[in-house]
XYZ file of C-alpha atoms in Angstrom:
737
model
C 29.045 -68.242 -140.449
C 32.601 -66.925 -140.767
C 35.262 -65.410 -138.545
C 34.699 -61.729 -137.698
C 38.423 -60.854 -137.752
C 39.278 -58.547 -140.648
C 41.119 -60.478 -143.369
C 40.408 -63.950 -141.934
C 38.687 -66.344 -144.340
C 37.895 -69.191 -141.915
C 34.288 -70.342 -142.142
C 32.226 -72.986 -140.422
C 33.133 -76.421 -141.754
C 36.825 -75.607 -142.331
C 37.866 -77.980 -139.510
C 38.530 -75.200 -136.987
C 36.507 -74.256 -133.948
C 34.573 -70.974 -133.876
C 33.735 -69.195 -130.626
C 30.980 -66.711 -129.810
C 31.436 -63.195 -128.502
C 30.879 -62.701 -124.747
C 27.362 -61.652 -123.849
C 27.493 -57.856 -123.303
C 24.659 -58.037 -120.787
C 26.597 -60.470 -118.556
C 30.272 -59.743 -119.314
C 30.355 -56.147 -120.457
C 34.046 -55.556 -119.711
C 35.136 -58.706 -121.530
C 32.892 -57.833 -124.464
C 34.499 -54.388 -124.741
C 37.965 -55.985 -124.676
C 36.999 -58.229 -127.611
C 35.743 -55.232 -129.579
C 38.897 -53.218 -128.903
C 41.219 -56.052 -129.958
C 39.199 -56.671 -133.128
C 39.051 -52.948 -134.033
C 35.285 -52.866 -133.664
C 32.968 -50.354 -131.997
C 29.705 -50.891 -130.206
C 28.039 -48.413 -132.575
C 28.953 -50.277 -135.757
C 28.960 -53.847 -134.383
C 25.697 -55.558 -133.475
C 26.016 -58.494 -131.072
C 24.623 -61.805 -132.308
C 25.155 -65.444 -131.458
C 25.970 -66.081 -135.120
C 29.038 -63.799 -135.057
C 32.099 -65.858 -134.169
C 35.900 -65.746 -133.949
C 38.003 -68.752 -134.985
C 40.568 -70.511 -132.794
C 43.533 -69.111 -134.785
C 43.218 -65.770 -132.996
C 43.621 -67.149 -129.467
C 46.786 -68.204 -127.700
C 47.116 -71.790 -126.479
C 46.775 -70.611 -122.892
C 43.252 -69.328 -123.702
C 41.917 -72.900 -123.936
C 41.115 -75.095 -120.951
C 43.200 -78.210 -120.310
C 41.164 -81.421 -120.392
C 42.982 -83.487 -117.749
C 40.590 -86.417 -117.947
C 40.857 -86.575 -121.723
C 44.614 -86.287 -121.516
C 44.828 -89.180 -119.057
C 42.504 -91.292 -121.215
C 44.652 -90.612 -124.268
C 42.299 -88.580 -126.476
C 41.857 -84.891 -127.245
C 38.640 -82.977 -127.762
C 38.059 -81.948 -131.377
C 36.499 -78.643 -130.310
C 38.707 -77.057 -127.638
C 36.846 -75.263 -124.888
C 37.613 -71.561 -124.561
C 38.338 -70.148 -121.117
C 35.704 -67.807 -119.697
C 38.183 -64.909 -119.564
C 39.913 -65.458 -122.932
C 40.506 -62.518 -125.279
C 41.606 -62.797 -128.953
C 45.167 -61.477 -129.282
C 46.673 -63.326 -132.283
C 46.377 -61.535 -135.621
C 49.565 -62.655 -137.411
C 47.818 -63.961 -140.537
C 47.225 -60.476 -141.998
C 49.472 -58.176 -139.978
C 49.868 -55.518 -142.682
C 46.128 -55.389 -143.291
C 45.535 -55.320 -139.530
C 47.816 -52.302 -139.056
C 45.988 -50.409 -141.806
C 42.684 -51.401 -140.242
C 43.920 -50.191 -136.829
C 44.738 -46.772 -138.317
C 41.393 -46.536 -140.058
C 39.504 -47.538 -136.936
C 41.363 -45.028 -134.811
C 40.609 -42.251 -137.279
C 36.959 -43.306 -137.450
C 36.540 -43.315 -133.655
C 38.390 -40.047 -133.219
C 36.251 -38.373 -135.869
C 33.140 -39.343 -133.905
C 34.324 -37.259 -130.931
C 33.270 -33.601 -131.212
C 36.288 -31.277 -131.423
C 35.991 -27.740 -129.945
C 36.558 -24.810 -132.285
C 39.603 -23.628 -130.379
C 41.371 -26.855 -131.348
C 41.073 -26.309 -135.113
C 44.335 -24.374 -135.202
C 46.025 -27.213 -133.320
C 44.701 -29.709 -135.842
C 46.087 -27.630 -138.736
C 49.403 -27.518 -136.955
C 49.321 -31.299 -136.583
C 48.586 -31.815 -140.299
C 51.466 -29.530 -141.270
C 53.730 -31.438 -138.899
C 52.747 -34.711 -140.588
C 53.652 -33.259 -143.977
C 56.998 -32.101 -142.639
C 57.782 -35.510 -141.120
C 57.125 -37.256 -144.445
C 59.516 -34.903 -146.272
C 62.291 -35.020 -143.655
C 61.764 -38.680 -142.550
C 60.961 -37.616 -138.992
C 59.124 -40.303 -136.955
C 55.439 -39.591 -136.400
C 55.835 -40.572 -132.759
C 58.087 -37.550 -132.035
C 55.542 -35.216 -133.615
C 52.774 -36.795 -131.513
C 54.937 -36.486 -128.389
C 55.475 -32.776 -129.020
C 51.749 -32.331 -129.554
C 51.003 -34.180 -126.286
C 53.484 -32.092 -124.290
C 51.951 -28.867 -125.645
C 48.473 -30.079 -124.755
C 49.603 -30.907 -121.208
C 50.931 -27.376 -120.774
C 47.613 -25.868 -121.901
C 45.196 -28.315 -120.298
C 43.608 -31.704 -120.770
C 43.751 -32.952 -124.372
C 40.464 -33.011 -126.227
C 41.283 -36.382 -127.846
C 42.383 -39.576 -126.096
C 45.997 -40.621 -126.672
C 46.840 -44.129 -127.859
C 50.113 -45.441 -126.376
C 51.556 -48.825 -125.433
C 50.956 -50.475 -122.057
C 53.899 -50.637 -119.607
C 56.143 -48.368 -117.526
C 57.778 -45.371 -119.199
C 61.556 -45.489 -119.010
C 64.264 -43.311 -120.447
C 67.956 -43.842 -120.902
C 70.067 -41.098 -119.256
C 70.828 -39.496 -122.621
C 67.211 -39.625 -123.765
C 66.017 -38.314 -120.423
C 67.874 -35.016 -120.817
C 66.980 -34.605 -124.500
C 63.276 -35.376 -124.188
C 62.748 -33.258 -121.120
C 64.353 -30.289 -122.878
C 61.755 -30.384 -125.644
C 58.922 -30.929 -123.146
C 57.971 -34.545 -124.021
C 56.742 -37.221 -121.651
C 57.064 -40.243 -123.957
C 59.956 -42.310 -125.212
C 60.714 -44.715 -128.018
C 61.205 -47.570 -125.513
C 57.710 -48.895 -126.082
C 58.251 -52.104 -124.117
C 58.122 -50.094 -120.877
C 55.303 -47.589 -121.353
C 51.956 -46.835 -119.762
C 48.860 -45.262 -121.327
C 47.790 -41.850 -120.175
C 44.193 -43.120 -120.034
C 44.459 -46.777 -118.920
C 41.836 -49.317 -119.907
C 39.862 -50.891 -117.082
C 41.207 -54.406 -116.289
C 38.948 -57.427 -116.410
C 40.077 -58.728 -113.026
C 41.821 -56.508 -110.520
C 43.044 -59.538 -108.579
C 45.881 -59.851 -111.084
C 47.875 -56.681 -110.559
C 51.168 -56.641 -112.382
C 51.320 -53.260 -114.151
C 52.105 -49.904 -112.449
C 49.100 -48.158 -110.977
C 48.224 -45.198 -108.820
C 48.119 -45.913 -105.109
C 44.758 -45.326 -103.496
C 46.068 -46.655 -100.199
C 49.826 -46.989 -99.945
C 49.494 -49.294 -96.949
C 47.571 -51.972 -98.869
C 49.598 -53.841 -101.501
C 46.518 -55.558 -102.923
C 44.427 -52.408 -103.514
C 42.686 -52.756 -106.896
C 43.256 -50.352 -109.735
C 41.119 -47.168 -109.704
C 38.008 -47.177 -111.891
C 38.053 -45.276 -115.173
C 37.333 -41.590 -115.148
C 33.650 -40.565 -115.448
C 34.169 -38.903 -118.807
C 35.518 -42.158 -120.285
C 32.641 -44.532 -120.985
C 32.877 -48.306 -121.347
C 32.039 -48.066 -125.025
C 35.122 -45.935 -125.751
C 37.310 -48.237 -127.861
C 39.705 -45.602 -129.122
C 42.576 -47.346 -127.328
C 43.823 -50.428 -129.174
C 46.598 -52.433 -127.426
C 49.673 -53.113 -129.510
C 51.255 -56.521 -129.934
C 54.031 -55.539 -127.537
C 51.555 -55.125 -124.717
C 50.585 -58.789 -124.999
C 54.195 -59.924 -124.810
C 54.864 -57.976 -121.625
C 53.925 -58.949 -118.106
C 50.886 -56.700 -118.032
C 48.250 -59.382 -117.475
C 44.742 -57.985 -117.149
C 42.915 -61.310 -116.908
C 43.591 -64.419 -114.821
C 45.555 -66.966 -116.802
C 46.936 -69.608 -114.450
C 48.302 -71.786 -117.246
C 50.327 -68.892 -118.640
C 51.633 -68.054 -115.170
C 52.950 -71.574 -114.594
C 54.759 -71.821 -117.943
C 55.999 -68.231 -118.159
C 59.824 -67.988 -117.839
C 61.165 -66.583 -114.576
C 64.568 -65.092 -113.803
C 66.694 -64.048 -110.828
C 67.043 -60.267 -110.779
C 69.516 -58.443 -108.527
C 68.189 -55.526 -106.475
C 70.941 -53.186 -107.671
C 69.993 -53.857 -111.307
C 66.330 -53.258 -110.551
C 67.119 -49.963 -108.832
C 69.081 -48.930 -111.906
C 66.010 -49.743 -113.988
C 63.710 -47.845 -111.627
C 65.876 -44.737 -111.975
C 64.747 -44.536 -115.604
C 61.038 -44.668 -114.784
C 58.972 -41.634 -115.769
C 55.781 -40.629 -114.009
C 52.702 -41.493 -116.024
C 50.831 -38.425 -114.767
C 53.210 -35.552 -115.421
C 56.151 -37.055 -117.298
C 58.619 -36.084 -114.548
C 61.337 -38.591 -113.622
C 60.928 -40.759 -110.558
C 62.982 -39.877 -107.510
C 65.140 -42.930 -106.880
C 65.733 -41.882 -103.257
C 61.998 -41.809 -102.586
C 61.337 -45.254 -104.098
C 60.363 -47.846 -101.475
C 60.858 -51.579 -101.981
C 58.657 -53.997 -100.024
C 59.136 -57.778 -100.035
C 56.510 -60.473 -99.580
C 58.304 -63.787 -99.783
C 59.645 -64.032 -103.328
C 57.583 -61.040 -104.513
C 58.602 -57.390 -104.670
C 56.459 -54.275 -104.602
C 57.982 -50.883 -105.429
C 56.286 -47.610 -104.497
C 57.373 -44.692 -106.700
C 57.245 -40.965 -105.967
C 57.922 -38.490 -108.760
C 59.394 -34.987 -108.480
C 55.886 -33.488 -108.326
C 54.646 -35.820 -105.600
C 52.605 -38.276 -107.718
C 52.574 -41.810 -106.305
C 52.477 -45.087 -108.226
C 53.529 -48.669 -107.620
C 54.752 -51.766 -109.441
C 54.687 -55.427 -108.464
C 57.094 -58.087 -109.683
C 54.521 -60.884 -109.697
C 50.864 -61.177 -110.679
C 48.503 -61.578 -107.753
C 46.288 -64.632 -107.526
C 43.425 -63.776 -105.209
C 45.629 -61.213 -103.384
C 48.595 -63.617 -103.073
C 51.762 -63.399 -105.202
C 51.816 -66.173 -107.777
C 55.513 -66.841 -107.170
C 54.958 -67.700 -103.511
C 52.228 -70.168 -104.448
C 54.323 -71.783 -107.151
C 57.470 -72.055 -105.031
C 55.634 -73.711 -102.138
C 53.917 -76.156 -104.493
C 57.086 -76.885 -106.479
C 58.957 -77.873 -103.292
C 56.640 -80.789 -102.593
C 56.334 -81.666 -106.301
C 60.109 -82.017 -106.564
C 60.288 -84.219 -103.457
C 62.379 -81.661 -101.581
C 61.750 -80.129 -98.170
C 61.338 -76.548 -97.093
C 64.447 -76.568 -94.899
C 66.722 -77.645 -97.755
C 65.383 -75.157 -100.309
C 65.268 -72.401 -97.710
C 68.912 -73.067 -96.862
C 69.722 -72.894 -100.564
C 67.994 -69.496 -100.757
C 69.825 -68.242 -97.674
C 73.183 -69.040 -99.253
C 72.265 -66.935 -102.289
C 70.615 -64.171 -100.198
C 67.531 -64.953 -102.255
C 64.219 -63.621 -100.991
C 62.128 -66.608 -99.976
C 58.835 -67.464 -98.311
C 58.677 -68.151 -94.600
C 58.024 -71.482 -92.943
C 54.522 -70.533 -91.774
C 53.506 -69.365 -95.236
C 54.932 -72.519 -96.840
C 52.968 -74.904 -94.639
C 49.823 -72.832 -95.056
C 50.079 -73.010 -98.862
C 50.926 -76.705 -98.697
C 47.862 -77.443 -96.577
C 45.338 -75.292 -98.459
C 46.644 -75.339 -102.050
C 49.327 -77.930 -102.878
C 47.991 -81.042 -101.136
C 44.400 -80.664 -102.496
C 45.796 -80.129 -106.022
C 47.903 -83.300 -105.775
C 44.971 -85.285 -104.400
C 42.712 -84.043 -107.220
C 45.156 -85.111 -109.936
C 45.777 -88.481 -108.260
C 42.026 -89.118 -108.023
C 41.584 -88.377 -111.734
C 44.408 -90.714 -112.673
C 43.136 -93.444 -110.362
C 39.701 -93.316 -112.027
C 41.365 -93.777 -115.415
C 43.472 -96.677 -114.129
C 40.449 -98.436 -112.650
C 38.559 -98.028 -115.926
C 41.418 -99.566 -117.890
C 41.641 -102.561 -115.512
C 37.938 -103.354 -115.674
C 37.131 -106.843 -117.037
C 40.685 -108.184 -116.659
C 41.939 -111.016 -114.466
C 44.498 -109.157 -112.395
C 47.728 -110.504 -111.002
C 48.437 -108.083 -108.170
C 51.797 -107.803 -106.485
C 51.713 -106.302 -103.004
C 54.371 -105.244 -100.551
C 54.672 -102.977 -97.533
C 57.229 -100.247 -97.024
C 57.954 -98.681 -93.645
C 59.223 -95.144 -93.338
C 62.104 -96.234 -91.102
C 63.964 -99.506 -90.529
C 63.396 -101.764 -87.541
C 60.466 -101.484 -85.159
C 60.579 -97.676 -84.878
C 58.411 -97.063 -87.964
C 55.669 -94.456 -87.760
C 54.064 -95.198 -91.158
C 53.659 -98.279 -93.297
C 52.685 -97.832 -96.945
C 51.185 -100.912 -98.581
C 51.056 -100.806 -102.376
C 49.419 -103.062 -104.955
C 50.783 -103.159 -108.496
C 49.444 -104.982 -111.529
C 52.423 -107.180 -112.421
C 51.383 -107.450 -116.087
C 51.222 -103.704 -116.818
C 53.199 -102.183 -113.926
C 50.369 -99.767 -113.027
C 49.498 -99.069 -109.374
C 45.720 -99.062 -108.761
C 45.755 -98.421 -105.010
C 47.848 -97.946 -101.878
C 47.159 -97.480 -98.163
C 49.048 -95.543 -95.518
C 48.812 -96.832 -91.949
C 50.027 -94.920 -88.910
C 51.305 -96.937 -85.989
C 48.674 -95.401 -83.659
C 45.968 -97.205 -85.631
C 47.319 -100.594 -84.483
C 48.415 -102.182 -81.249
C 51.988 -102.631 -82.526
C 54.116 -101.794 -85.535
C 54.208 -105.459 -86.610
C 50.528 -105.316 -87.584
C 50.698 -102.247 -89.816
C 51.488 -104.230 -92.971
C 48.504 -106.550 -92.470
C 46.093 -103.632 -92.009
C 47.487 -101.876 -95.075
C 47.103 -105.091 -97.100
C 43.486 -105.540 -96.049
C 42.551 -101.912 -96.759
C 44.098 -101.815 -100.213
C 42.660 -105.154 -101.273
C 39.236 -104.073 -100.007
C 39.446 -100.833 -102.032
C 40.300 -102.796 -105.170
C 37.417 -105.200 -104.632
C 35.030 -102.279 -104.029
C 36.054 -100.966 -107.476
C 34.673 -104.217 -109.016
C 38.070 -105.406 -110.235
C 38.570 -109.150 -110.744
C 41.629 -110.306 -108.795
C 42.933 -113.728 -109.839
C 46.353 -113.913 -108.178
C 47.864 -112.019 -105.255
C 51.661 -112.024 -105.040
C 53.304 -111.108 -101.730
C 56.336 -111.940 -99.674
C 56.221 -114.697 -97.049
C 54.530 -112.521 -94.431
C 52.961 -114.849 -91.857
C 49.939 -112.672 -91.049
C 49.152 -111.994 -94.710
C 49.479 -115.685 -95.502
C 46.892 -116.483 -92.833
C 44.561 -113.714 -94.037
C 44.728 -115.047 -97.609
C 43.898 -118.565 -96.455
C 40.922 -117.537 -94.309
C 39.428 -114.361 -95.823
C 40.504 -114.596 -99.489
C 40.597 -118.293 -100.204
C 39.015 -117.676 -103.628
C 42.252 -116.053 -104.819
C 45.486 -117.799 -105.691
C 48.207 -116.731 -103.276
C 51.695 -116.700 -104.778
C 55.040 -115.814 -103.247
C 57.628 -113.591 -104.824
C 60.407 -115.733 -106.325
C 63.108 -113.249 -105.341
C 62.103 -113.291 -101.667
C 62.233 -117.099 -101.460
C 65.531 -117.197 -103.329
C 66.909 -114.670 -100.862
C 65.669 -116.763 -97.935
C 67.373 -119.893 -99.306
C 70.625 -117.971 -99.677
C 70.456 -116.789 -96.060
C 69.925 -120.337 -94.794
C 72.920 -121.593 -96.779
C 75.150 -118.805 -95.438
C 74.094 -119.815 -91.912
C 75.681 -123.285 -92.295
C 78.248 -124.035 -89.615
C 81.090 -124.752 -89.212
C 82.779 -122.411 -91.692
C 84.678 -125.300 -93.239
C 81.463 -126.794 -94.576
C 80.277 -123.361 -95.725
C 83.495 -122.953 -97.727
C 82.677 -126.112 -99.704
C 79.023 -125.197 -100.238
C 79.529 -121.490 -101.034
C 80.520 -121.947 -104.730
C 77.087 -123.528 -105.317
C 75.060 -120.541 -103.976
C 74.641 -118.688 -107.339
C 73.576 -121.933 -109.064
C 71.095 -122.765 -106.302
C 69.515 -119.281 -106.436
C 69.192 -119.545 -110.217
C 67.663 -123.001 -109.763
C 64.815 -121.446 -107.711
C 63.905 -119.180 -110.650
C 64.238 -122.008 -113.178
C 61.980 -124.324 -111.150
C 59.287 -121.639 -110.886
C 59.393 -120.919 -114.615
C 59.209 -124.619 -115.606
C 56.365 -125.484 -113.209
C 53.640 -124.027 -115.503
C 51.139 -123.936 -112.640
C 51.901 -127.449 -111.331
C 53.146 -127.276 -107.699
C 53.979 -131.040 -107.613
C 56.320 -130.692 -110.580
C 57.828 -127.617 -108.965
C 58.656 -129.510 -105.758
C 60.206 -132.464 -107.624
C 62.303 -130.161 -109.767
C 63.547 -128.366 -106.670
C 64.599 -131.533 -104.784
C 66.328 -132.888 -107.913
C 69.056 -130.390 -107.099
C 70.452 -132.906 -104.598
C 71.188 -135.325 -107.449
C 72.814 -132.676 -109.600
C 75.288 -131.401 -106.961
C 76.550 -134.975 -106.494
C 77.070 -135.442 -110.259
C 73.932 -137.589 -110.770
C 71.844 -136.233 -113.647
C 69.206 -138.977 -113.973
C 67.045 -140.009 -111.059
C 63.720 -141.715 -110.263
C 60.695 -139.478 -110.095
C 57.022 -139.180 -111.074
C 57.209 -135.975 -113.131
C 60.939 -135.180 -113.382
C 63.526 -137.890 -114.138
C 66.582 -135.992 -115.393
C 68.275 -132.626 -115.253
C 67.191 -129.945 -117.680
C 70.687 -129.013 -118.850
C 72.351 -130.664 -121.898
C 74.916 -133.459 -121.352
C 78.079 -132.127 -119.740
C 81.459 -132.563 -121.361
C 84.268 -134.412 -119.663
C 86.147 -131.162 -119.162
C 83.130 -129.519 -117.485
C 82.669 -132.513 -115.184
C 86.352 -132.414 -114.232
C 86.374 -128.688 -113.366
C 83.165 -128.757 -111.293
C 83.555 -129.120 -107.502
C 80.925 -131.784 -106.882
C 79.712 -132.685 -103.395
C 79.852 -136.441 -102.733
C 76.657 -137.901 -101.353
C 78.255 -139.080 -98.101
C 80.196 -135.827 -97.457
C 79.307 -133.521 -94.504
C 78.902 -130.591 -96.881
C 76.293 -132.537 -98.887
C 74.359 -133.403 -95.717
C 74.398 -129.773 -94.558
C 73.077 -128.569 -97.909
C 70.466 -131.328 -97.967
C 68.990 -130.032 -94.698
C 68.490 -126.618 -96.278
C 66.905 -127.920 -99.500
C 64.548 -130.337 -97.725
C 63.577 -127.878 -95.001
C 59.837 -128.157 -94.254
C 59.205 -124.424 -94.546
C 61.094 -124.255 -97.842
C 59.198 -127.224 -99.294
C 55.888 -125.754 -98.136
C 56.511 -122.259 -99.475
C 58.108 -123.265 -102.754
C 54.789 -124.705 -103.875
C 53.532 -121.089 -104.001
C 55.907 -120.321 -106.878
C 54.154 -122.405 -109.548
C 52.817 -119.305 -111.413
C 56.303 -117.717 -111.712
C 55.331 -114.341 -110.219
C 57.684 -111.739 -108.870
C 57.459 -108.150 -107.615
C 60.654 -106.750 -109.087
C 58.849 -103.741 -110.553
C 57.335 -103.001 -107.145
C 60.787 -103.062 -105.535
C 61.970 -100.615 -108.209
C 59.029 -98.380 -107.384
C 59.971 -98.431 -103.712
C 63.447 -97.225 -104.653
C 61.953 -94.378 -106.690
C 59.622 -93.574 -103.799
C 62.640 -92.494 -101.748
C 62.790 -89.401 -103.964
C 59.483 -88.178 -102.542
C 59.457 -89.907 -99.125
C 63.021 -90.340 -97.826
C 63.181 -92.653 -94.843
C 65.434 -90.407 -92.790
C 62.807 -87.640 -92.659
C 59.467 -87.524 -90.859
C 56.339 -85.972 -92.369
C 52.871 -85.414 -91.012
C 50.080 -87.675 -92.223
C 48.632 -85.454 -95.037
C 52.107 -84.700 -96.408
C 53.045 -88.377 -96.348
C 49.903 -89.280 -98.294
C 50.449 -86.481 -100.835
C 54.086 -87.461 -101.409
C 53.093 -91.095 -101.864
C 50.437 -90.010 -104.359
C 53.128 -88.164 -106.309
C 55.251 -91.321 -106.401
C 52.273 -93.339 -107.673
C 51.489 -90.778 -110.387
C 55.166 -90.688 -111.380
C 55.173 -94.473 -111.732
C 51.933 -94.666 -113.704
C 52.865 -91.860 -116.103
C 56.267 -93.287 -116.996
C 55.254 -96.917 -117.535
C 56.522 -98.567 -120.699
C 59.517 -96.365 -121.407
C 61.507 -97.717 -124.329
C 65.220 -98.371 -124.330
C 67.199 -95.429 -125.590
C 69.032 -95.700 -128.910
C 72.311 -94.029 -129.769
C 73.267 -91.969 -132.791
C 74.255 -95.144 -134.632
C 70.830 -96.694 -134.051
C 72.137 -99.222 -131.520
C 70.461 -99.801 -128.166
C 72.142 -97.906 -125.326
C 73.716 -99.612 -122.325
C 75.750 -98.419 -119.369
C 78.227 -100.230 -117.146
C 77.660 -100.673 -113.441
C 79.506 -102.306 -110.552
C 77.221 -102.897 -107.535
C 78.793 -102.825 -104.095
C 76.951 -105.995 -103.116
C 78.576 -108.196 -105.767
C 81.599 -106.243 -106.957
C 81.073 -107.553 -110.502
C 80.704 -105.324 -113.561
C 77.391 -105.626 -115.376
C 75.648 -103.910 -118.303
C 72.380 -102.088 -117.727
C 69.853 -100.752 -120.209
C 69.466 -96.998 -120.628
C 65.831 -95.975 -120.988
C 64.281 -92.834 -122.419
C 63.996 -89.755 -120.267
C 61.038 -89.548 -117.908
C 58.152 -87.159 -118.520
C 57.080 -84.766 -115.786
C 54.287 -82.860 -117.528
C 51.926 -83.964 -114.774
C 53.765 -81.697 -112.330
C 53.013 -78.697 -114.525
C 49.345 -79.744 -114.579
C 49.286 -80.001 -110.775
C 50.938 -76.595 -110.477
C 48.333 -75.142 -112.843
C 45.570 -76.730 -110.755
C 47.032 -75.229 -107.570
C 47.038 -71.728 -109.075
C 43.468 -72.236 -110.271
C 42.335 -73.327 -106.797
C 43.842 -70.212 -105.266
C 42.256 -68.086 -107.979
C 38.819 -69.544 -107.241
C 39.371 -69.301 -103.488
C 38.469 -72.953 -102.819
C 39.903 -74.505 -99.648
C 38.309 -77.930 -99.583
C 40.108 -80.431 -97.367
C 40.929 -83.873 -98.687
C 39.831 -87.099 -97.018
C 43.258 -87.826 -95.577
C 43.456 -84.270 -94.206
C 40.172 -84.859 -92.394
C 41.410 -88.238 -91.166
C 44.558 -86.672 -89.762
C 42.387 -84.635 -87.385
C 41.385 -87.869 -85.610
C 44.942 -89.236 -85.400
C 47.261 -88.224 -82.562
C 50.090 -85.982 -83.731
C 52.605 -87.841 -81.575
C 53.070 -91.608 -81.687
C 53.970 -91.785 -78.011
C 51.468 -93.598 -75.824
C 52.136 -91.216 -72.931
C 50.693 -87.689 -72.821
C 53.000 -84.744 -73.388
C 54.696 -83.813 -70.105
C 55.398 -80.323 -68.919
C 58.355 -78.746 -70.707
C 59.732 -77.198 -67.513
C 59.808 -80.597 -65.808
C 61.728 -82.112 -68.699
C 64.251 -79.276 -68.585
C 64.738 -79.721 -64.848
C 65.221 -83.473 -65.198
C 67.634 -83.126 -68.109
C 71.085 -84.460 -67.311
C 74.016 -84.696 -69.665
C 76.310 -87.702 -69.519
C 79.304 -85.414 -69.950
C 78.822 -83.649 -66.584
């Protein structure tokens, strides 16, 4: 079996996929489109399952995207062709294809019976062809003259083959062509056929069409005339028609990646003044042209000098909705922005934009389900990759506002070895008796979800949350509970800074950086032995008093090399009997510190989780409030962003050296060097946008689980019912009056 495209030598076994023709009994319109593009006719071509077309003749957008395979890291050897795909790529033998097009057109035209009264016209046409060869006159002008003459006499006896788009004329060409009675122009990128082919899906309307009902912008294109049968393949689209925006079949992937521009209305009106009616060839009356706006989309209704009506739309329609409106609403949430900010940006530019009601409707029905679908696919892949491993999970809660006024608490678990996030939970304050219990409920839900996925959890790393510590001791005693080293080091620093009077703090303060570093060093050297960790920690009291050997069971001397006499002289030691030493000793030997430091023996920290929380502000800023479904969807975007961009390598410069940047934090005021990593990848946002367009195309409006849950949650976190608005207005008093 070989490819049916003329001049293509690809056969089965060449390493390329071959695809069957559409079944003419089920998809007659699509089958006819294949035959027209391949220069075949239903009379000469016999359908068979053994007749195939290779993948070289389809654009990349004609193949379905395998999201699951992409997330798993493999690609399918045989790409799956979309159900509405049409072969349009014939660049391998373009010269041969053009000759074949001419031969096919002649063959089809010869099959149409020609009346006797047209013989003289045919002789005139042949003589005109001879004259154009001798005088180098373009054949198109001769054909245009022939078409104009036929229009004056009556309907042409042969169908005309022209390019698909809107006819336009420059002012100079408009006067010249109208004088000789033509209705065509050499500007083939904006032309329409006299006898248009029937589209495969009228939901995507982007080319000019006749208005059946001028009040309905989504009216489908009229059916073909009765005298033009479905098997008439005399019209063969040119390559330019595929490059234009005249989409006749739904292609959501092409819509999302197609370039878009900002066009000024004055420039568009100047373009519309060059439009020529596709019925009679008369110019369009610019004064009679009506522009209608639907969000970011534009629809123009034309009226020619003879009263013929037609229309043009600036965007393809996806199930009767402009694709631009869908994409803008989805892109707002994907970028982490809000409608008010982007709408204000559009108002400054006088840019046509969607309304608030339309935005939230698209977000609820299209964007949020698409985000949830992609997150669910990625989560399944993550859980598969973590199967059979002893996990060290780092968990931490993040409230949407500081203090006790939080409405949401997001608890996230991250695998500290790989940095991947397997699960998170969002808790609204109405689900608890107080905001202080939200973190515990989020911890229990997320850990339960991970256990239900049959993942083996060995260690759980958290901060020193009292309620979580109790829950780990009672409900999850089979797991090793570790504390984050950074949180304990921060707690020790706070206790030292609380030393009073200030005179003692002045003597102790130079030792704070060394003491914080000592917490990390003790945890790293413990190697899973909490007794050794505690002895190493208390040995600090000997070191600060210039005693570097001491009695002990596991630790008997300091870990640093012997100090030089100059280093000993410059160090500000604390004598054992000094008040500053006694104040610092109370902090180091504090019962809570000694109890909690034993939970650092595995040297675990949640630094990557804190970095994720900083990145999460991009999607869920704390100074803004979102409803429950939006908060979940934005958190899902942050999780996907984190999981996709794990393991980025450090960037290298032109000289091959690793890149660094300088930074001076406000907290320390000291200059430091930071690594510069490779740029993040955001291809997943394009996939989500493509999924949103596909959902709208299919008309599916399935609610997600968190959308259904939000129906049971009160919209307001107040415990009191909503009072009457008039009463509140009457009781309102300003402090300035």
